[in-house]
Coordinates of C-alpha atoms and ligand atoms in Angstrom, one line a residue:
M1 CA -8.8 269.3 -33.4
Q2 CA -6.3 267.7 -31.1
E3 CA -5.8 264.9 -33.6
F4 CA -4.2 267.5 -36.0
T5 CA -1.9 269.1 -33.4
D6 CA -0.9 265.7 -32.1
K7 CA 0.0 264.6 -35.6
I8 CA 2.0 267.7 -36.3
R9 CA 3.9 267.5 -33.0
A10 CA 4.6 263.8 -33.5
A11 CA 6.0 264.5 -36.9
L12 CA 8.1 267.4 -35.6
S13 CA 9.4 265.2 -32.8
E14 CA 10.3 262.4 -35.2
R15 CA 12.3 264.8 -37.5
S16 CA 14.0 266.8 -34.7
G17 CA 14.5 264.1 -32.1
L18 CA 13.0 266.3 -29.4
P19 CA 10.1 265.0 -27.2
A20 CA 6.7 265.9 -28.6
Q21 CA 5.3 267.3 -25.3
G22 CA 7.9 270.1 -25.4
L23 CA 7.0 271.3 -28.8
K24 CA 4.5 274.1 -28.6
L25 CA 2.2 275.1 -31.4
E26 CA 1.0 278.6 -31.6
Q27 CA -1.8 280.4 -33.3
P28 CA -0.5 282.3 -36.4
R29 CA -0.8 286.1 -35.9
D30 CA -2.6 286.3 -39.3
P31 CA -5.1 283.4 -39.7
K32 CA -4.5 283.6 -43.5
L33 CA -1.0 282.1 -42.8
G34 CA -2.4 278.9 -41.5
D35 CA -4.2 277.2 -38.6
F36 CA -1.1 276.4 -36.5
A37 CA 2.3 277.8 -36.4
F38 CA 5.6 276.3 -35.0
P39 CA 8.4 278.7 -34.2
C40 CA 11.6 276.8 -35.0
F41 CA 13.8 278.5 -32.4
P42 CA 13.7 275.7 -29.8
L43 CA 15.2 273.3 -32.5
A44 CA 18.2 275.5 -33.3
K45 CA 20.4 274.0 -30.6
A46 CA 19.6 270.4 -31.4
L47 CA 19.8 270.7 -35.1
K48 CA 22.7 273.2 -35.0
K49 CA 21.2 275.5 -37.6
A50 CA 19.5 278.8 -37.8
P51 CA 15.7 278.7 -37.4
P52 CA 14.9 279.9 -40.9
A53 CA 17.1 277.2 -42.4
I54 CA 15.4 274.6 -40.2
A55 CA 12.0 275.9 -41.2
A56 CA 12.8 275.7 -44.9
E57 CA 14.2 272.2 -44.6
L58 CA 11.5 270.8 -42.3
A59 CA 8.7 272.1 -44.5
G60 CA 9.8 269.8 -47.3
E61 CA 10.2 266.8 -45.1
L62 CA 7.0 267.3 -43.1
A63 CA 5.0 267.6 -46.2
E64 CA 5.7 263.9 -46.8
D65 CA 4.7 262.9 -43.2
L66 CA 1.5 264.8 -42.9
D67 CA -1.4 263.7 -44.8
G68 CA -4.2 266.2 -45.1
I69 CA -2.1 269.0 -43.5
S70 CA -0.1 271.4 -45.7
V71 CA 3.1 273.0 -44.5
E72 CA 4.9 276.2 -45.4
A73 CA 8.0 277.9 -44.1
A74 CA 7.8 281.6 -43.4
G75 CA 11.1 282.9 -41.9
P76 CA 11.7 281.0 -38.7
Y77 CA 8.2 279.7 -38.6
L78 CA 6.5 276.6 -40.0
N79 CA 2.8 277.3 -40.8
F80 CA 0.3 274.4 -41.0
R81 CA -3.1 274.3 -42.6
V82 CA -5.5 271.4 -42.3
D83 CA -7.5 270.4 -45.3
P84 CA -10.9 272.2 -45.0
A85 CA -13.1 269.2 -45.3
R86 CA -11.1 267.2 -42.8
L87 CA -11.1 270.1 -40.4
A88 CA -14.8 270.6 -40.7
E89 CA -15.7 266.9 -40.2
S90 CA -13.3 266.5 -37.3
V91 CA -14.3 269.6 -35.3
V92 CA -18.1 269.3 -36.0
S93 CA -18.2 265.6 -35.1
A94 CA -16.3 266.1 -31.9
A95 CA -18.5 268.9 -30.7
V96 CA -21.8 267.3 -31.7
E97 CA -20.8 263.9 -30.1
A98 CA -19.7 265.5 -26.9
G99 CA -22.8 267.7 -26.6
S100 CA -23.1 269.5 -23.4
S101 CA -19.8 268.1 -22.1
Y102 CA -17.9 269.4 -25.1
G103 CA -14.4 270.6 -24.0
S104 CA -14.2 268.1 -21.1
T105 CA -10.9 266.3 -20.7
R106 CA -9.3 264.0 -18.2
D107 CA -6.3 266.1 -17.6
G108 CA -6.9 266.5 -13.9
E109 CA -7.6 263.0 -13.0
G110 CA -6.5 262.1 -9.5
K111 CA -5.7 265.7 -8.7
K112 CA -7.6 267.8 -6.1
I113 CA -8.3 271.5 -6.3
V114 CA -9.6 273.2 -3.2
I115 CA -11.5 276.4 -3.9
D116 CA -12.4 278.8 -1.2
L117 CA -15.2 280.8 -2.6
S118 CA -18.1 283.2 -1.7
S119 CA -17.4 283.2 2.0
P120 CA -19.7 286.0 3.1
N121 CA -20.1 287.3 6.6
I122 CA -23.3 286.3 8.4
A123 CA -25.8 288.8 9.7
K124 CA -25.1 291.1 6.8
P125 CA -26.3 291.2 3.3
M126 CA -24.0 289.5 0.9
S127 CA -21.9 292.3 -0.7
V128 CA -21.1 292.7 -4.4
G129 CA -17.6 291.6 -3.5
H130 CA -19.0 288.3 -2.3
L131 CA -21.0 288.1 -5.5
R132 CA -17.8 288.3 -7.5
S133 CA -16.2 285.6 -5.4
T134 CA -19.2 283.4 -5.8
V135 CA -19.4 283.8 -9.5
I136 CA -15.7 283.6 -10.2
G137 CA -15.3 280.7 -7.8
G138 CA -18.3 278.9 -9.2
A139 CA -16.9 279.2 -12.7
L140 CA -13.6 277.8 -11.6
Q141 CA -15.2 274.9 -9.9
R142 CA -17.0 273.9 -13.1
I143 CA -14.0 274.5 -15.3
F144 CA -11.8 272.3 -13.1
D145 CA -14.5 269.7 -12.9
A146 CA -14.8 269.7 -16.7
L147 CA -11.1 269.0 -16.9
G148 CA -11.4 266.0 -14.7
Y149 CA -10.0 267.4 -11.5
E150 CA -11.7 266.7 -8.2
T151 CA -12.8 270.0 -6.8
V152 CA -13.7 270.8 -3.2
G153 CA -15.6 274.0 -3.0
I154 CA -15.5 275.5 0.5
N155 CA -17.7 278.3 1.7
H156 CA -15.5 279.9 4.5
I157 CA -18.4 281.8 6.1
G158 CA -17.4 284.7 8.3
D159 CA -19.3 283.6 11.4
W160 CA -16.8 284.4 14.1
G161 CA -15.4 287.4 15.8
S162 CA -16.3 290.1 18.3
Q163 CA -19.1 291.6 16.2
F164 CA -21.2 288.5 17.0
G165 CA -20.9 289.3 20.7
K166 CA -22.2 292.7 19.9
L167 CA -25.1 291.3 17.9
I168 CA -26.0 289.0 20.7
A169 CA -25.9 291.9 23.1
A170 CA -28.2 293.9 20.8
L171 CA -30.5 290.9 20.5
D172 CA -30.6 290.6 24.3
R173 CA -31.6 294.3 24.6
W174 CA -33.9 294.8 21.7
G175 CA -34.8 291.2 20.7
A176 CA -38.4 291.5 22.0
E177 CA -39.2 294.4 19.6
T178 CA -37.4 292.8 16.6
D179 CA -39.0 290.6 14.0
L180 CA -36.2 288.3 12.9
E181 CA -38.2 286.0 10.7
T182 CA -39.7 288.2 8.0
D183 CA -36.6 289.7 6.7
P184 CA -33.7 288.4 8.9
I185 CA -30.8 290.1 7.2
Q186 CA -32.5 293.4 7.2
A187 CA -33.4 293.0 10.9
L188 CA -29.9 291.8 11.9
L189 CA -28.5 294.7 10.0
A190 CA -30.7 297.2 11.8
L191 CA -29.6 295.7 15.2
Y192 CA -26.0 296.1 14.2
V193 CA -26.5 299.7 13.2
R194 CA -28.4 300.5 16.4
Y195 CA -25.7 298.9 18.5
H196 CA -23.1 301.0 16.9
E197 CA -25.1 304.1 17.4
E198 CA -25.7 303.5 21.0
E199 CA -22.5 301.8 22.1
E200 CA -20.4 304.9 22.4
S201 CA -22.7 306.6 24.8
D202 CA -23.6 303.4 26.6
P203 CA -20.5 301.6 28.2
E204 CA -22.8 298.9 29.6
L205 CA -23.9 297.9 26.1
A206 CA -20.3 297.8 24.9
E207 CA -19.3 295.6 27.9
A208 CA -22.3 293.3 27.3
G209 CA -21.0 292.9 23.7
R210 CA -17.6 291.9 24.9
A211 CA -19.0 289.6 27.5
A212 CA -21.2 287.9 25.0
F213 CA -18.3 287.2 22.7
R214 CA -16.2 285.8 25.6
A215 CA -19.1 283.5 26.5
L216 CA -19.4 282.5 22.8
E217 CA -15.6 281.7 22.7
G218 CA -15.7 279.9 26.0
G219 CA -18.3 277.6 24.6
E220 CA -20.0 276.9 27.9
D221 CA -22.9 279.2 27.7
E222 CA -25.6 277.3 25.9
E223 CA -27.9 280.2 25.6
V224 CA -25.4 282.4 23.9
R225 CA -24.4 279.6 21.6
R226 CA -28.0 279.0 20.6
K227 CA -28.5 282.7 19.7
W228 CA -25.4 282.6 17.6
E229 CA -26.5 279.4 15.8
H230 CA -29.9 281.0 15.2
I231 CA -28.3 284.1 13.5
T232 CA -26.1 281.7 11.4
E233 CA -29.0 279.7 10.2
L234 CA -31.1 282.7 9.3
S235 CA -28.2 284.1 7.4
L236 CA -27.3 280.9 5.5
A237 CA -30.9 280.5 4.5
E238 CA -30.9 283.9 2.9
F239 CA -27.6 283.3 1.2
D240 CA -28.9 280.0 -0.2
K241 CA -31.6 281.9 -2.1
I242 CA -28.8 283.7 -4.0
Y243 CA -26.7 280.6 -4.5
S244 CA -29.6 278.7 -6.0
R245 CA -30.3 281.6 -8.4
L246 CA -26.6 281.6 -9.4
G247 CA -26.4 277.9 -9.7
V248 CA -23.6 277.6 -7.2
T249 CA -23.1 274.7 -4.8
F250 CA -20.5 273.9 -2.2
D251 CA -19.0 270.7 -1.1
E252 CA -18.4 272.1 2.4
V253 CA -19.8 275.0 4.3
R254 CA -17.2 275.5 7.0
G255 CA -17.4 278.8 8.7
E256 CA -14.6 280.3 10.6
A257 CA -16.1 279.0 13.8
F258 CA -15.6 275.4 12.5
Y259 CA -11.8 275.9 13.0
E260 CA -12.1 277.0 16.7
P261 CA -11.1 273.6 18.0
Y262 CA -8.1 273.5 15.6
L263 CA -6.7 276.8 16.6
E264 CA -4.6 275.6 19.6
S265 CA -2.8 273.0 17.6
A266 CA -2.3 275.3 14.6
V267 CA -0.6 277.8 16.8
D268 CA 1.4 275.0 18.4
R269 CA 2.6 273.9 15.1
V270 CA 3.8 277.4 14.1
E271 CA 5.5 277.7 17.5
A272 CA 7.2 274.3 17.0
A273 CA 8.7 275.5 13.8
G274 CA 10.5 278.1 16.0
I275 CA 9.4 281.1 14.0
T276 CA 7.2 282.9 16.6
E277 CA 8.1 285.7 18.9
M278 CA 6.3 287.8 21.5
S279 CA 5.8 291.4 20.7
E280 CA 4.1 293.6 23.2
G281 CA 2.3 290.7 24.7
A282 CA 1.1 289.4 21.3
L283 CA 2.3 286.3 19.5
I284 CA 3.6 287.1 16.1
V285 CA 5.5 285.7 13.1
D286 CA 8.0 288.1 11.6
L287 CA 7.7 288.4 7.8
S288 CA 10.4 290.8 6.9
H289 CA 11.8 288.2 4.6
I290 CA 8.9 289.2 2.2
S291 CA 9.8 292.8 2.4
E292 CA 11.0 295.4 4.8
S293 CA 7.6 296.8 5.1
T294 CA 5.5 293.6 5.4
P295 CA 3.9 293.7 8.8
P296 CA 4.2 290.5 11.0
C297 CA 1.4 288.0 11.1
L298 CA -0.5 288.3 14.4
L299 CA -1.4 284.8 15.7
R300 CA -2.7 285.7 19.2
K301 CA -3.6 289.1 20.6
T302 CA -2.4 290.4 24.0
D303 CA -5.8 289.3 25.5
G304 CA -5.3 285.8 24.2
T305 CA -7.9 285.9 21.4
T306 CA -7.1 284.7 17.9
L307 CA -7.6 286.4 14.7
Y308 CA -8.9 286.0 11.1
A309 CA -5.3 285.0 10.1
T310 CA -5.1 282.4 12.9
R311 CA -8.3 280.8 11.7
D312 CA -7.1 280.8 8.1
L313 CA -3.9 279.1 9.2
A314 CA -5.8 276.4 11.0
A315 CA -8.0 276.1 7.9
V316 CA -5.2 275.7 5.5
F317 CA -3.6 273.0 7.7
H318 CA -6.9 271.2 7.9
R319 CA -7.3 271.4 4.1
W320 CA -3.8 270.1 3.4
E321 CA -4.3 267.2 5.8
L322 CA -7.7 266.3 4.4
Y323 CA -7.0 266.7 0.7
E324 CA -3.4 267.0 -0.1
F325 CA -4.5 269.4 -2.8
T326 CA -2.7 270.1 -6.0
R327 CA -3.8 273.7 -5.7
C328 CA -5.7 275.5 -3.0
L329 CA -7.3 278.6 -4.4
Y330 CA -8.7 281.5 -2.4
V331 CA -11.1 283.5 -4.5
V332 CA -11.1 286.7 -2.5
G333 CA -10.9 290.4 -3.4
G334 CA -7.6 292.1 -4.1
D335 CA -8.1 294.2 -0.9
Q336 CA -7.0 291.1 1.1
R337 CA -3.7 290.8 -0.7
L338 CA -1.7 291.5 2.5
H339 CA -3.7 288.9 4.4
F340 CA -2.8 286.1 1.9
Q341 CA 0.8 287.3 1.6
Q342 CA 1.0 286.9 5.3
L343 CA -0.6 283.5 5.3
K344 CA 1.8 282.2 2.7
G345 CA 4.6 284.0 4.4
V346 CA 4.1 281.9 7.5
L347 CA 3.9 278.7 5.5
E348 CA 7.1 279.7 3.8
R349 CA 8.9 280.4 7.0
M350 CA 7.7 277.0 8.2
E351 CA 9.4 275.6 5.2
L352 CA 6.3 273.7 4.0
D353 CA 6.9 272.6 0.5
W354 CA 3.3 272.9 -0.4
E355 CA 3.2 276.6 0.3
E356 CA 3.4 277.2 -3.5
R357 CA 0.2 275.4 -4.0
V358 CA -1.7 278.0 -2.0
E359 CA -2.8 280.8 -4.3
H360 CA -4.7 284.0 -3.7
I361 CA -7.1 284.4 -6.7
A362 CA -7.6 288.1 -6.4
F363 CA -10.2 290.1 -8.1
G364 CA -11.0 293.8 -8.6
M365 CA -14.0 295.7 -7.2
M366 CA -17.4 295.9 -8.6
R367 CA -18.8 299.4 -8.8
L368 CA -22.5 299.6 -8.8
P369 CA -24.1 302.9 -10.0
E370 CA -25.9 303.0 -6.7
G371 CA -22.6 303.7 -4.9
R372 CA -20.6 302.0 -2.3
M373 CA -21.9 300.0 0.6
S374 CA -21.4 300.8 4.2
T375 CA -22.8 298.2 6.6
R376 CA -22.2 300.3 9.7
K377 CA -24.2 303.1 8.3
G378 CA -26.8 300.7 7.1
R379 CA -26.3 301.9 3.5
V380 CA -26.3 298.7 1.6
I381 CA -27.3 297.3 -1.8
F382 CA -29.0 294.0 -1.6
L383 CA -27.7 291.6 -4.1
E384 CA -31.1 290.1 -4.5
D385 CA -32.4 293.5 -5.6
V386 CA -29.7 293.8 -8.2
L387 CA -30.7 290.4 -9.6
D388 CA -34.4 291.2 -9.4
R389 CA -33.9 294.4 -11.3
A390 CA -31.8 292.7 -14.0
V391 CA -34.6 290.1 -14.4
E392 CA -37.3 292.8 -14.5
E393 CA -35.4 294.6 -17.2
A394 CA -34.8 291.4 -19.2
L395 CA -38.5 290.7 -19.0
R396 CA -39.3 294.2 -20.4
I397 CA -36.9 293.6 -23.3
I398 CA -38.3 290.2 -24.0
H399 CA -41.8 291.5 -24.1
E400 CA -40.7 294.1 -26.5
K401 CA -38.7 291.8 -28.8
N402 CA -40.5 288.6 -28.6
P403 CA -44.0 289.2 -27.2
D404 CA -45.1 285.6 -28.1
L405 CA -42.5 283.8 -26.1
S406 CA -44.3 281.2 -24.0
C407 CA -42.0 280.9 -20.9
A408 CA -41.1 284.5 -20.7
A409 CA -40.7 284.7 -16.9
E410 CA -38.3 281.7 -16.8
V411 CA -36.3 283.1 -19.7
A412 CA -36.2 286.5 -18.1
E413 CA -34.6 285.0 -15.0
Q414 CA -32.0 283.2 -17.2
V415 CA -31.2 286.3 -19.1
G416 CA -31.2 288.8 -16.2
V417 CA -29.1 286.7 -13.9
G418 CA -26.9 285.6 -16.9
A419 CA -26.3 289.2 -17.7
V420 CA -25.1 290.0 -14.2
V421 CA -22.9 286.9 -14.1
F422 CA -21.4 287.4 -17.6
N423 CA -20.7 291.0 -16.9
D424 CA -18.7 289.9 -13.9
L425 CA -16.7 287.4 -15.8
R426 CA -16.1 289.1 -19.1
R427 CA -12.9 290.9 -18.2
E428 CA -9.8 289.6 -16.4
R429 CA -10.8 289.1 -12.8
I430 CA -8.2 291.6 -11.4
K431 CA -9.9 294.4 -13.3
D432 CA -12.7 296.4 -11.6
V433 CA -16.2 295.7 -12.9
E434 CA -18.3 298.6 -14.1
F435 CA -21.9 298.0 -13.8
D436 CA -23.9 299.8 -16.5
W437 CA -27.5 298.7 -16.5
D438 CA -28.1 299.5 -20.2
E439 CA -24.9 297.9 -21.4
I440 CA -25.0 294.6 -19.5
L441 CA -28.5 293.7 -20.7
S442 CA -27.9 294.6 -24.3
F443 CA -28.4 291.9 -26.9
E444 CA -25.4 293.4 -28.8
G445 CA -21.9 294.0 -27.7
E446 CA -19.8 292.0 -25.2
T447 CA -22.7 290.8 -23.0
G448 CA -24.2 287.6 -21.8
P449 CA -27.5 288.2 -23.6
Y450 CA -25.6 288.6 -26.8
V451 CA -24.1 285.1 -26.5
Q452 CA -27.4 283.7 -25.2
Y453 CA -29.1 285.3 -28.2
T454 CA -26.6 283.9 -30.6
H455 CA -27.2 280.5 -29.0
A456 CA -31.0 280.8 -29.2
R457 CA -30.8 281.8 -32.9
L458 CA -28.7 278.7 -33.7
A459 CA -31.3 276.6 -31.8
S460 CA -34.1 278.2 -33.8
I461 CA -32.4 277.3 -37.1
Q462 CA -32.3 273.7 -36.0
R463 CA -36.0 273.7 -35.1
K464 CA -36.9 275.1 -38.5
A465 CA -34.7 272.5 -40.2
K466 CA -36.5 269.8 -38.3
D467 CA -39.9 271.1 -39.3
R468 CA -38.9 271.1 -42.9
G469 CA -37.2 267.8 -42.7
E470 CA -33.9 269.2 -43.9
G471 CA -30.4 268.3 -43.0
E472 CA -30.7 264.5 -43.2
G473 CA -28.3 264.0 -46.1
E474 CA -24.7 263.2 -46.4
P475 CA -22.7 266.3 -45.3
D476 CA -20.6 267.9 -47.9
W477 CA -17.9 269.0 -45.5
A478 CA -16.1 271.0 -48.2
A479 CA -19.1 273.4 -48.1
L480 CA -17.7 274.6 -44.7
E481 CA -14.5 275.9 -46.4
D482 CA -15.2 279.5 -45.5
A483 CA -16.4 278.7 -42.0
R484 CA -12.8 278.1 -41.0
G485 CA -12.9 280.9 -38.4
V486 CA -15.8 279.3 -36.6
L487 CA -14.3 275.8 -36.8
L488 CA -11.0 276.8 -35.4
R489 CA -12.6 278.6 -32.5
I490 CA -14.7 275.6 -31.6
G491 CA -11.7 273.3 -32.0
R492 CA -9.7 275.4 -29.6
F493 CA -12.1 275.2 -26.7
P494 CA -10.3 272.4 -24.8
D495 CA -7.1 274.4 -24.9
V496 CA -9.0 277.5 -23.8
L497 CA -10.3 275.6 -20.8
R498 CA -6.8 274.3 -19.9
S499 CA -5.5 277.8 -20.0
A500 CA -8.4 279.3 -18.0
A501 CA -7.8 276.6 -15.4
R502 CA -4.1 277.2 -15.3
N503 CA -4.5 280.9 -14.9
A504 CA -7.7 280.6 -12.7
E505 CA -9.2 283.0 -15.2
P506 CA -12.8 282.4 -16.3
S507 CA -12.6 285.5 -18.6
E508 CA -10.7 283.3 -21.0
V509 CA -13.9 281.4 -21.5
S510 CA -16.1 284.5 -21.8
T511 CA -13.6 285.9 -24.4
W512 CA -13.8 282.7 -26.3
L513 CA -17.6 282.8 -26.2
L514 CA -17.7 286.3 -27.5
G515 CA -15.3 285.5 -30.3
L516 CA -17.2 282.4 -31.3
S517 CA -20.4 284.3 -31.3
R518 CA -19.0 287.1 -33.4
E519 CA -17.5 284.6 -35.8
V520 CA -20.7 282.5 -36.3
N521 CA -22.9 285.6 -36.7
G522 CA -20.5 286.9 -39.3
W523 CA -20.6 283.6 -41.2
Y524 CA -24.4 283.3 -40.9
A525 CA -24.9 286.8 -42.3
S526 CA -23.4 285.6 -45.6
H527 CA -24.5 282.0 -45.8
R528 CA -27.9 280.4 -46.1
V529 CA -28.3 277.2 -44.1
L530 CA -31.7 275.9 -45.2
G531 CA -33.0 275.2 -48.7
Q532 CA -29.5 274.5 -50.2
D533 CA -28.2 271.5 -51.9
S534 CA -28.8 268.6 -49.5
G535 CA -25.1 268.0 -48.7
V536 CA -24.5 271.7 -48.2
T537 CA -27.5 272.2 -45.9
T538 CA -26.5 269.1 -43.9
A539 CA -23.0 270.3 -43.4
R540 CA -24.0 273.8 -42.5
L541 CA -26.7 272.6 -40.2
A542 CA -24.1 270.4 -38.5
L543 CA -21.9 273.5 -38.0
V544 CA -24.9 275.3 -36.5
R545 CA -25.5 272.5 -34.1
A546 CA -21.8 272.2 -33.2
T547 CA -21.6 275.9 -32.5
Q548 CA -24.8 276.0 -30.5
Q549 CA -23.6 273.1 -28.4
A550 CA -20.1 274.7 -27.9
L551 CA -21.8 277.9 -26.8
A552 CA -24.0 276.1 -24.4
A553 CA -21.1 274.2 -23.0
G554 CA -19.1 277.4 -22.5
L555 CA -22.1 279.3 -21.0
R556 CA -22.8 276.4 -18.6
L557 CA -19.2 276.5 -17.3
L558 CA -19.6 280.2 -16.5
G559 CA -22.9 279.5 -14.7
V560 CA -25.0 281.2 -17.4
A561 CA -28.1 279.5 -18.8
A562 CA -28.5 278.9 -22.5
P563 CA -32.2 279.2 -23.3
D564 CA -33.3 277.8 -26.7
E565 CA -35.6 280.7 -27.2
M566 CA -35.6 284.3 -26.0
Ligands
LIG1 N1 -15.4 286.5 5.1 C1 -14.3 287.1 4.5 C2 -14.7 288.5 4.1 O1 -15.8 288.8 3.8 C3 -13.7 286.4 3.3 C4 -13.2 285.1 3.6 C5 -12.3 284.6 2.5 N2 -11.8 283.3 2.7 C6 -10.8 283.0 3.6 N3 -10.4 281.8 3.8 N4 -10.2 284.0 4.2 O2 -13.9 289.4 4.0

């Protein structure tokens, strides 16, 4: 479709003398008006005329320049409409040729995007907040990849802090009676809960916890170090099970501990910028330039220990030095807004010009019907259980709707996990996610299974056509005249991806998928594909194939499988 917009913009540029890149085409509010609209306001200055007069004049001139595209003036707007057969041929061929990589561009070539995603804390079950970060971050990785950027996905595991001293102390005391291997996270969680129950009445335990963390930080005590490593490994192995079900991979797994050796020099660097001060024995950076009420960033506590913020500062320096990123995105819940404000505030005060490239990609909370988690009280929802339950429900639905499906278990995994993932991505990320079991698995409505089902249906039409040997003729593209809505949606996909990347907003892709599904289902309800005139069947079948592939491409970017049958 870009060929048409390029053509229109080139002609507009020729006639107005303005550079084509600056001329923005819009989508007309009413699709009946045309496929693309150009508001003439930006030309008023250069042409020294009122926009409606410009539109009227240009409409006549452009009609001569544009072959296969009609132009009409409507007030200050120019509306363009592509010849139906040309539109059909162009869009369908592009989608079919590109197949699963439909929508890919090379926009981002040579640019690096660092994405900090997932980043759970070890020795605890992964929370639904981390699920959101994993799913949103994973989608962003794939979207940027598709646009030709080089992405670096970093899992910034929470593996450092005084709580690990406590855990080691708990292990020392109760390790003998603890089975760490069968269900490590559950066991570690139980240790953590027990520690908190007993620490208050047992000062020795509390001291042992502090001592263990000091030993861990000191780095000399092999024994303590080994215990911490063991806890880390057990946790990561559990997290990996979830990552593989979600189809998320990382380029780097660099926990907070990784940055320990870089902390000194990071703090030195901030000090060298002359923006640190001592306050009650702690080293801080004042951030009142952001707002009166913004608390300072604490770099080192009175007892000399560093903090989460110090490690993030060391990490962002490390990332900048290593990658010179175009953007560095932190996919982290909105509850950490202040933390990232402070991080950026320090960079700003250091006058680092790349500060603007650091972005907090915040998201809202996920509310499960089961209620809120509280690790300390041991009241947690295991993410794996959520996925398992979704898969179970999907299997039940599949048995009911399609009892003969051969690979039902595999498809149930794809549909169940896909439903959870899509539900997470279907609204703007900043909004909270409601989790309604009946709704997310429904084959109708704004759900993953609805899009998957639409895809499977289009795949099934193609299988039938193949069996019957149909769809081999010369396509009669004009037969897609009334599929304009489907065609335009497919054609807009590359722009949807660009916008989703710009706004770091995967929901733009899910919205597009839902729109395309609705559009194609509407079309299919009133058109027969098979058994028509050969040219008509071939063209319609090509549209079916293009749509199926476009849906598959979009689902893949979100991390949702696109089964051919379900
Ligand atoms: N582990 C942190 C938490 O669970 C999230 C880390 C996010 N990434 C970062 N670079 N701060 O709250």
